[in-house]
Amino acid sequence: MLTGKRVLLIISGGIAAYKSLELIRRLRERGAAVRCVLTRAGAQFVTPLSLAALSGDKVYGELFDLTDEAEMGHIQLSRDADLLVVAPASADLLAKMAQGRADDLASTALLATDKAVLVAPAMNVRMWEHAATQANLAALKARGVLTVGPNEGDMACGEYGFGRMAEPQEILAAIEAALGLPGRLSGLRALVTSGPTHEPIDPVRYIANRSSGKQGHAIAAALARHGAETTLVSGPSQLPDPPGLRTVRVETAQEMLAACRAALPVEVAVCAAAVADWRAAHAAQHKLKKDNGAPAALELAQNPDILSELSQAGGQRPSLVIGFAAETERVVEQGRAKLARKGCDWILANDVAPGTATFGGESNRIHLITADGVDDWPQMTKTEVAERLCRQIAATLGR
Ligand code: CTP
């Protein structure tokens, strides 16, 4: 809970500003007092009236608004809060912060504050990737500014990549962490598998699949954000190691199993990896040459089933073992069968048929299958799936 905490929310220009309305609601639900500063560009996207209605407070805009200065100076405004949150943080505001400029109320409050500052960047992917933005961000981080996001995904401008503002629930968890509040899952140990596995055929070739690791990484990051002591066992994935947790990188299913066993005991295990079911029975020591007569057939051996192993780990079995079922037809029916076969507690069944863009894509449609029945979740981003799963885990474990 955030009871008694005061957040100064600075909203700069960007289409993501609409998500800040939701953030204000969530903050107030949790007992925080929210006061908003809206930049001139931010006011192009949300109105002061909406912010005032949701925050239940006056909204501050211009630095030289004499009424504001008479009621409360910018110094006091920035120091009255327990935390300053900039969401969305535009490329322009981040640049101003990095340079220490103070030409409007938002930048002045950010320069005058003696409190922690959390930024949720939101911008076009090229702007985000630009060396100038990255240098500004690095300078801010070096000064202790906290960040949340941005996430990867489709952008309002029609491009794709990093630059989408973090979801309100993620920002909320980052606010709790920034305020040093124990997350809902603090004290809990969690293990997550993610990504594909690569099973060598010879030193240069391998068996693999199309998993990106996005869903598993998002779940590990969300568990860590909510305070769980998290180990992520990741197969080869292009994704960076998420912050705030321990990542163990592996190649093969056998290595993944060994890393999972080494991470026990944990209270919660989530198997999101797309483990290769088969490996080459005899991986060649040297590159297979076709002029030596390539093997007519590849002899395969079955890989260990990590989800089943964790579900049957005897005294070391996590209290909650959660698996995924990637199906292309009869999704719920096959998910139910998988729950029984693997001996896990929950299955998140999802449709990975061609056209659904689940593999490598940014969203997922989940059917949560438990002993109690099936809960159909709407289509949502993989980050939202991760957040919802964390809430479900917290509720089930009575947190
Ligand atoms: N899984 C695992 N180890 C394996 C295979 C699968 O831990 N060797 C886990 C996955 O992480 C996922 C669940 O089992 O949580 C189901 O994976 P899926 O690929 O849907 O099913 P399979 O067990 O491979 O069954 P099938 O290929 O017959 O659908």
Coordinates of C-alpha atoms and ligand atoms in Angstrom, one line a residue:
M1 CA 0.0 0.0 0.0
L2 CA 1.0 3.6 -0.5
T3 CA -1.1 5.1 2.3
G4 CA 0.2 8.5 3.3
K5 CA 2.7 8.7 0.4
R6 CA 2.8 11.9 -1.7
V7 CA 3.6 11.6 -5.4
L8 CA 4.3 14.6 -7.7
L9 CA 3.4 13.3 -11.1
I10 CA 4.9 15.2 -14.0
I11 CA 3.2 14.6 -17.3
S12 CA 5.1 15.7 -20.4
G13 CA 4.1 15.5 -24.1
G14 CA 3.4 12.2 -25.6
I15 CA 0.5 10.0 -26.6
A16 CA 1.2 7.8 -23.6
A17 CA -0.1 10.6 -21.4
Y18 CA -3.5 8.9 -21.4
K19 CA -2.0 6.0 -19.5
S20 CA -1.1 8.5 -16.7
L21 CA -4.8 8.9 -16.0
E22 CA -4.9 5.2 -15.2
L23 CA -1.8 5.6 -13.1
I24 CA -3.3 8.3 -11.0
R25 CA -6.4 6.1 -10.3
R26 CA -4.2 3.1 -9.3
L27 CA -2.0 5.3 -7.0
R28 CA -5.1 6.8 -5.3
E29 CA -6.6 3.3 -4.9
R30 CA -3.5 2.4 -3.0
G31 CA -3.8 5.4 -0.7
A32 CA -1.3 7.7 -2.3
A33 CA -1.9 11.5 -2.6
V34 CA -1.1 12.6 -6.2
R35 CA -0.4 16.1 -7.3
C36 CA 0.1 16.7 -11.1
V37 CA 2.3 19.0 -13.1
L38 CA 1.3 19.2 -16.7
T39 CA 3.8 20.5 -19.3
R40 CA 2.7 22.7 -22.1
A41 CA 3.2 19.7 -24.5
G42 CA 1.5 17.3 -22.1
A43 CA -1.6 19.5 -22.2
Q44 CA -1.9 18.7 -25.9
F45 CA -2.7 15.1 -24.9
V46 CA -4.6 15.2 -21.6
T47 CA -6.6 18.0 -20.0
P48 CA -5.9 19.7 -16.7
L49 CA -9.6 19.0 -15.9
S50 CA -9.2 15.2 -16.2
L51 CA -6.1 15.3 -14.1
A52 CA -7.7 17.5 -11.4
A53 CA -10.8 15.2 -11.3
L54 CA -8.7 12.0 -10.9
S55 CA -6.1 13.4 -8.5
G56 CA -8.6 15.4 -6.5
D57 CA -6.1 18.3 -6.4
K58 CA -5.2 21.4 -8.3
V59 CA -3.1 20.8 -11.5
Y60 CA 0.1 22.9 -11.9
G61 CA 1.1 24.2 -15.3
E62 CA 3.1 27.3 -15.9
L63 CA 6.1 28.4 -13.8
F64 CA 5.1 32.0 -13.9
D65 CA 1.6 31.5 -12.9
L66 CA 1.5 34.0 -10.0
T67 CA -1.4 32.3 -8.3
D68 CA 0.6 29.0 -8.2
E69 CA 3.6 30.8 -6.9
A70 CA 1.5 32.6 -4.2
E71 CA -0.1 29.3 -3.1
M72 CA 3.0 27.2 -3.4
G73 CA 6.4 27.9 -4.9
H74 CA 8.0 25.4 -7.2
I75 CA 10.6 24.6 -4.6
Q76 CA 8.0 23.6 -2.1
L77 CA 6.0 21.8 -4.7
S78 CA 8.9 19.5 -5.5
R79 CA 9.9 19.0 -1.9
D80 CA 6.5 18.4 -0.5
A81 CA 6.4 15.1 -2.3
D82 CA 8.0 11.8 -1.3
L83 CA 8.8 11.0 -4.9
L84 CA 8.7 12.7 -8.3
V85 CA 7.5 10.6 -11.1
V86 CA 7.8 11.7 -14.7
A87 CA 5.3 9.7 -16.9
P88 CA 5.5 10.0 -19.7
A89 CA 9.0 11.3 -19.8
S90 CA 9.5 12.8 -23.3
A91 CA 12.9 12.9 -25.1
D92 CA 12.8 16.6 -24.7
L93 CA 12.2 16.6 -20.9
L94 CA 14.9 13.9 -20.4
A95 CA 17.3 16.2 -22.3
K96 CA 16.4 19.2 -20.2
M97 CA 16.9 17.1 -17.0
A98 CA 20.3 15.9 -18.2
Q99 CA 21.3 19.5 -18.9
G100 CA 19.9 20.9 -15.7
R101 CA 17.7 23.4 -17.5
A102 CA 14.8 25.0 -15.7
D103 CA 12.6 26.9 -18.2
D104 CA 9.2 25.6 -17.1
L105 CA 7.6 24.4 -14.0
A106 CA 8.3 20.7 -14.7
S107 CA 12.0 21.1 -15.3
T108 CA 12.3 23.6 -12.5
A109 CA 10.7 21.3 -10.0
L110 CA 12.9 18.4 -11.2
L111 CA 16.0 20.6 -10.7
A112 CA 14.9 22.0 -7.3
T113 CA 13.9 18.7 -5.7
D114 CA 15.8 16.8 -3.0
K115 CA 13.6 13.7 -3.5
A116 CA 14.0 10.6 -5.6
V117 CA 13.0 10.9 -9.2
L118 CA 11.5 8.1 -11.3
V119 CA 11.1 8.5 -15.1
A120 CA 9.0 6.4 -17.5
P121 CA 10.3 7.3 -20.9
A122 CA 8.0 7.3 -23.9
M123 CA 8.9 8.2 -27.4
N124 CA 9.4 7.0 -31.0
V125 CA 11.9 4.1 -31.3
R126 CA 14.4 6.2 -33.3
M127 CA 14.3 9.0 -30.7
W128 CA 14.8 6.4 -28.0
E129 CA 17.7 4.7 -29.7
H130 CA 19.4 8.0 -30.7
A131 CA 22.8 8.4 -29.1
A132 CA 21.7 11.8 -27.6
T133 CA 18.8 10.2 -25.7
Q134 CA 20.9 7.3 -24.5
A135 CA 23.6 9.7 -23.3
N136 CA 21.1 11.8 -21.5
L137 CA 19.6 8.7 -19.9
A138 CA 23.0 7.4 -18.9
A139 CA 23.8 10.8 -17.3
L140 CA 20.5 10.8 -15.4
K141 CA 21.0 7.2 -14.2
A142 CA 24.5 8.1 -13.0
R143 CA 22.9 10.8 -10.9
G144 CA 20.6 8.3 -9.3
V145 CA 17.5 8.9 -11.4
L146 CA 15.4 5.8 -11.5
T147 CA 13.8 4.4 -14.7
V148 CA 11.0 2.1 -15.6
G149 CA 10.6 1.0 -19.2
P150 CA 10.2 1.7 -22.0
N151 CA 8.8 -1.5 -23.4
E152 CA 9.0 -2.9 -26.9
G153 CA 5.9 -2.9 -29.1
D154 CA 3.8 -1.2 -31.7
M155 CA 3.9 2.6 -31.4
A156 CA 1.2 5.1 -32.0
C157 CA 3.3 6.5 -34.8
G158 CA 3.1 3.1 -36.7
E159 CA 6.7 2.0 -36.0
Y160 CA 7.8 -0.9 -33.9
G161 CA 10.4 -1.1 -31.2
F162 CA 11.4 0.2 -27.8
G163 CA 9.7 3.4 -26.8
R164 CA 6.3 2.4 -25.5
M165 CA 5.8 3.7 -22.0
A166 CA 5.7 1.1 -19.2
E167 CA 2.2 0.0 -18.2
P168 CA 0.6 1.7 -15.2
Q169 CA 1.0 -1.4 -13.1
E170 CA 4.7 -1.6 -13.8
I171 CA 5.1 2.1 -12.9
L172 CA 3.2 1.5 -9.7
A173 CA 5.5 -1.4 -8.8
A174 CA 8.5 0.8 -9.6
I175 CA 7.1 3.6 -7.4
E176 CA 6.7 1.1 -4.5
A177 CA 10.3 0.0 -5.0
A178 CA 11.5 3.6 -5.2
L179 CA 9.8 4.4 -2.0
G180 CA 11.5 1.4 -0.4
L181 CA 8.2 -0.3 0.2
P182 CA 8.3 -4.1 0.3
G183 CA 6.6 -5.4 -2.8
R184 CA 3.6 -7.8 -2.5
L185 CA 5.9 -10.7 -3.3
S186 CA 8.8 -9.8 -1.1
G187 CA 10.3 -12.7 0.9
L188 CA 9.1 -15.1 -1.9
R189 CA 11.7 -17.0 -4.0
A190 CA 10.8 -17.5 -7.7
L191 CA 12.3 -19.4 -10.6
V192 CA 11.4 -18.6 -14.2
T193 CA 12.5 -20.4 -17.4
S194 CA 12.4 -18.4 -20.6
G195 CA 13.5 -18.5 -24.3
P196 CA 14.2 -21.4 -26.6
T197 CA 16.9 -24.0 -26.1
H198 CA 19.6 -24.8 -28.7
E199 CA 20.5 -28.4 -29.0
P200 CA 23.7 -28.9 -30.9
I201 CA 24.0 -31.2 -33.9
D202 CA 27.7 -30.3 -34.4
P203 CA 29.7 -27.2 -33.3
V204 CA 27.9 -24.9 -35.8
R205 CA 24.4 -26.3 -36.2
Y206 CA 21.6 -26.7 -33.7
I207 CA 18.0 -27.6 -33.3
A208 CA 15.9 -24.6 -32.0
N209 CA 12.5 -23.0 -32.2
R210 CA 11.0 -19.5 -32.7
S211 CA 10.6 -18.5 -29.0
S212 CA 11.8 -14.9 -28.3
G213 CA 11.8 -15.2 -24.5
K214 CA 9.6 -12.1 -24.3
Q215 CA 6.9 -13.7 -22.1
G216 CA 9.3 -15.4 -19.7
H217 CA 11.5 -12.4 -19.3
A218 CA 8.4 -10.2 -18.7
I219 CA 7.3 -12.6 -16.0
A220 CA 10.7 -12.7 -14.3
A221 CA 10.9 -8.9 -14.4
A222 CA 7.4 -8.5 -13.0
L223 CA 8.1 -11.0 -10.1
A224 CA 11.3 -9.1 -9.3
R225 CA 9.5 -5.7 -9.4
H226 CA 7.0 -7.0 -6.9
G227 CA 9.8 -8.0 -4.6
A228 CA 10.3 -11.7 -5.3
E229 CA 13.9 -12.9 -5.1
T230 CA 13.9 -14.2 -8.7
T231 CA 16.2 -16.4 -10.7
L232 CA 15.7 -16.3 -14.5
V233 CA 17.1 -19.3 -16.3
S234 CA 17.2 -18.2 -19.9
G235 CA 17.9 -20.1 -23.1
P236 CA 19.6 -18.2 -26.0
S237 CA 17.6 -15.0 -26.4
Q238 CA 18.3 -11.5 -27.9
L239 CA 16.7 -9.9 -24.9
P240 CA 18.9 -8.1 -22.3
D241 CA 19.0 -9.5 -18.7
P242 CA 16.1 -7.9 -16.8
P243 CA 17.1 -5.6 -13.9
G244 CA 16.8 -6.6 -10.2
L245 CA 17.1 -10.4 -10.6
R246 CA 19.7 -13.1 -11.2
T247 CA 19.9 -14.4 -14.8
V248 CA 21.5 -17.7 -15.6
R249 CA 22.1 -18.2 -19.3
V250 CA 22.1 -21.7 -20.7
E251 CA 22.0 -23.3 -24.1
T252 CA 20.5 -26.7 -23.9
A253 CA 17.5 -28.3 -22.1
Q254 CA 19.9 -30.4 -20.0
E255 CA 21.7 -27.2 -18.9
M256 CA 18.4 -25.6 -18.2
L257 CA 17.3 -28.4 -16.0
A258 CA 20.6 -28.4 -14.1
A259 CA 20.3 -24.6 -13.6
C260 CA 16.7 -25.0 -12.4
R261 CA 17.6 -27.7 -9.9
A262 CA 20.5 -25.5 -8.6
A263 CA 18.0 -22.6 -8.1
L264 CA 15.8 -24.7 -5.7
P265 CA 14.2 -24.3 -3.2
V266 CA 11.7 -21.7 -4.4
E267 CA 8.1 -21.1 -3.6
V268 CA 7.0 -20.3 -7.2
A269 CA 8.3 -21.8 -10.5
V270 CA 7.1 -20.5 -13.9
C271 CA 8.2 -22.5 -16.9
A272 CA 7.8 -20.3 -19.9
A273 CA 10.7 -21.6 -21.9
A274 CA 10.0 -23.3 -25.2
V275 CA 12.3 -26.2 -24.4
A276 CA 13.3 -28.3 -27.4
D277 CA 11.7 -31.7 -26.8
W278 CA 14.5 -33.5 -28.7
R279 CA 18.2 -33.2 -29.0
A280 CA 20.7 -34.9 -31.4
A281 CA 21.5 -38.2 -29.7
H282 CA 25.1 -37.9 -30.6
A283 CA 26.2 -34.3 -31.3
A284 CA 29.3 -34.4 -33.5
Q285 CA 32.6 -33.0 -32.0
H286 CA 33.6 -31.5 -35.4
K287 CA 31.6 -29.9 -38.1
L288 CA 29.7 -32.4 -40.2
K289 CA 31.1 -32.2 -43.8
K290 CA 28.9 -33.1 -46.7
D291 CA 31.8 -34.6 -48.6
N292 CA 32.1 -37.1 -45.8
G293 CA 28.6 -38.2 -46.6
A294 CA 26.1 -36.4 -44.4
P295 CA 24.0 -38.5 -42.1
A296 CA 20.9 -39.8 -43.8
A297 CA 18.9 -39.2 -40.7
L298 CA 19.4 -37.4 -37.5
E299 CA 19.1 -39.7 -34.5
L300 CA 17.2 -37.9 -31.7
A301 CA 17.0 -38.4 -28.0
Q302 CA 14.3 -37.0 -25.8
N303 CA 15.1 -34.1 -23.6
P304 CA 14.1 -33.9 -19.9
D305 CA 10.8 -32.2 -19.2
I306 CA 11.7 -29.4 -16.8
L307 CA 8.1 -28.6 -15.9
S308 CA 7.3 -32.2 -15.0
E309 CA 10.6 -32.5 -13.1
L310 CA 9.8 -29.4 -11.0
S311 CA 6.3 -30.6 -10.4
Q312 CA 7.6 -33.9 -9.1
A313 CA 10.6 -32.5 -7.1
G314 CA 9.4 -34.2 -3.9
G315 CA 10.4 -32.3 -0.8
Q316 CA 11.8 -29.5 -3.1
R317 CA 8.6 -29.1 -5.0
P318 CA 7.7 -25.3 -5.2
S319 CA 4.3 -24.6 -3.6
L320 CA 3.1 -23.2 -7.0
V321 CA 4.4 -24.7 -10.3
I322 CA 3.1 -22.9 -13.4
G323 CA 3.5 -24.0 -17.0
F324 CA 2.5 -22.8 -20.4
A325 CA 0.8 -24.7 -23.1
A326 CA 1.6 -23.5 -26.6
E327 CA -1.1 -25.0 -28.8
T328 CA -2.3 -24.4 -32.4
E329 CA -5.7 -26.1 -32.0
R330 CA -8.1 -27.1 -29.2
V331 CA -6.2 -24.8 -26.9
V332 CA -8.1 -25.3 -23.6
E333 CA -8.7 -29.0 -24.0
Q334 CA -5.0 -29.6 -24.7
G335 CA -4.1 -27.3 -21.9
R336 CA -6.2 -29.3 -19.4
A337 CA -4.6 -32.5 -20.5
K338 CA -1.1 -30.9 -20.1
L339 CA -2.0 -29.8 -16.6
A340 CA -2.8 -33.4 -15.6
R341 CA 0.1 -34.9 -17.5
K342 CA 2.8 -32.6 -16.1
G343 CA 1.4 -32.5 -12.6
C344 CA 1.7 -28.7 -12.3
D345 CA -0.8 -26.4 -10.5
W346 CA -1.6 -23.9 -13.3
I347 CA -1.3 -23.9 -17.0
L348 CA -1.4 -20.7 -19.1
A349 CA -2.7 -22.0 -22.4
N350 CA -2.1 -19.8 -25.4
D351 CA -2.7 -20.1 -29.1
V352 CA 0.5 -20.0 -31.1
A353 CA -1.1 -20.9 -34.5
P354 CA 0.3 -19.0 -37.5
G355 CA -1.4 -15.6 -37.7
T356 CA -1.7 -15.1 -33.9
A357 CA 1.8 -13.6 -33.8
T358 CA 2.3 -15.0 -30.3
F359 CA 5.8 -16.3 -31.0
G360 CA 8.0 -13.3 -31.2
G361 CA 5.0 -11.0 -31.0
E362 CA 4.2 -8.6 -28.2
S363 CA 0.8 -9.8 -27.1
N364 CA -0.8 -13.0 -25.8
R365 CA -4.3 -14.3 -25.2
I366 CA -4.2 -16.6 -22.1
H367 CA -6.6 -19.2 -20.8
L368 CA -5.6 -19.8 -17.1
I369 CA -6.3 -23.5 -16.4
T370 CA -6.3 -24.6 -12.7
A371 CA -8.0 -27.4 -10.8
D372 CA -10.9 -24.9 -10.2
G373 CA -11.6 -24.3 -13.9
V374 CA -10.7 -22.0 -16.7
D375 CA -10.3 -18.2 -16.6
D376 CA -10.2 -16.6 -20.1
W377 CA -8.1 -13.5 -20.1
P378 CA -8.5 -10.9 -22.8
Q379 CA -5.8 -10.2 -25.4
M380 CA -3.1 -8.2 -23.7
T381 CA 0.6 -7.4 -23.9
K382 CA 3.1 -9.9 -22.5
T383 CA 3.9 -7.3 -19.8
E384 CA 0.3 -7.1 -18.8
V385 CA 0.1 -10.9 -18.8
A386 CA 3.1 -10.9 -16.4
E387 CA 1.5 -8.3 -14.2
R388 CA -1.8 -10.2 -14.0
L389 CA 0.0 -13.5 -13.3
C390 CA 1.9 -11.8 -10.4
R391 CA -1.4 -10.5 -9.0
Q392 CA -2.9 -14.0 -9.2
I393 CA 0.2 -15.5 -7.6
A394 CA 0.0 -12.9 -4.8
A395 CA -3.7 -13.5 -4.2
T396 CA -3.3 -17.3 -4.2
L397 CA -0.4 -17.2 -1.7
G398 CA -2.5 -14.9 0.5
R399 CA -0.3 -11.8 0.0
Ligands
CTP1 N1 8.4 -27.8 -20.9 C1 9.5 -28.1 -20.1 N2 10.5 -28.9 -20.6 C2 10.3 -29.6 -21.8 C3 9.1 -29.3 -22.6 C4 8.2 -28.4 -22.1 O1 9.7 -27.5 -19.1 N3 11.2 -30.4 -22.2 C5 7.4 -26.9 -20.3 C6 7.3 -25.6 -21.1 O2 8.1 -24.6 -20.5 C7 5.8 -25.3 -20.9 C8 5.1 -26.6 -20.8 O3 6.2 -27.5 -20.5 O4 5.6 -24.6 -19.6 C9 4.5 -27.1 -22.0 O5 5.3 -26.9 -23.2 P1 4.7 -27.2 -24.6 O6 5.8 -27.0 -25.6 O7 3.4 -26.6 -24.8 O8 4.4 -28.7 -24.5 P2 5.2 -30.0 -24.6 O9 5.4 -30.6 -23.2 O10 6.4 -29.8 -25.4 O11 4.1 -31.0 -25.3 P3 3.7 -31.1 -26.8 O12 4.9 -30.7 -27.6 O13 3.3 -32.5 -27.0 O14 2.6 -30.1 -27.0

